[in-house]
Coordinates of C-alpha atoms in Angstrom, one line a residue:
M1 CA 3.4 33.2 11.2
N2 CA 0.6 31.3 13.0
G3 CA -1.3 30.8 9.7
Q4 CA 1.7 29.2 8.1
E5 CA 2.2 26.9 11.2
T6 CA -1.4 25.6 11.0
E7 CA -1.0 25.0 7.3
M8 CA 2.2 23.0 7.9
S9 CA 0.5 21.0 10.7
K10 CA -2.4 20.2 8.4
E11 CA 0.0 18.9 5.8
M12 CA 1.8 16.8 8.5
K13 CA -1.5 15.4 9.6
K14 CA -2.4 14.5 6.0
K15 CA 0.9 12.7 5.6
V16 CA 0.4 10.8 8.9
N17 CA -3.1 9.8 7.9
V18 CA -1.8 8.5 4.5
G19 CA 1.0 6.6 6.3
A20 CA -1.5 5.0 8.6
K21 CA -3.7 3.9 5.7
V22 CA -0.7 2.5 3.8
E23 CA 0.3 0.5 6.9
M24 CA -3.3 -0.9 7.1
I25 CA -3.3 -1.8 3.4
A26 CA 0.2 -3.1 3.1
P27 CA -0.5 -6.6 4.4
F28 CA -3.3 -7.0 1.9
I29 CA -1.0 -5.8 -0.9
S30 CA 1.7 -8.3 0.0
L31 CA -0.9 -11.0 0.3
A32 CA -2.4 -10.2 -3.1
A33 CA 1.1 -10.1 -4.7
T34 CA 1.9 -13.5 -3.2
A35 CA -1.4 -14.8 -4.6
I36 CA -0.8 -13.3 -8.0
I37 CA 2.7 -14.9 -8.2
A38 CA 1.3 -18.3 -7.1
I39 CA -1.5 -18.2 -9.7
R40 CA 0.9 -17.1 -12.4
T41 CA 3.3 -19.9 -11.5
Y42 CA 0.4 -22.4 -11.4
F43 CA -0.8 -21.3 -14.9
Q44 CA 2.7 -21.4 -16.3
G45 CA 3.1 -25.0 -15.0
F46 CA -0.3 -25.8 -16.4
A47 CA 0.5 -24.4 -19.8
L48 CA 3.8 -26.3 -19.9
G49 CA 2.4 -29.5 -18.6

């Protein structure tokens, strides 16, 4: 029983670590997405104009 509990807690810790990393990266991802959309819009306008 104890062996299973430690395995489960290890998995939980992994998930928590991944969640923390995602939270750290998320602002950069949204920033990059915004930049990509802005650049794409700019180039579409450039191509049309």
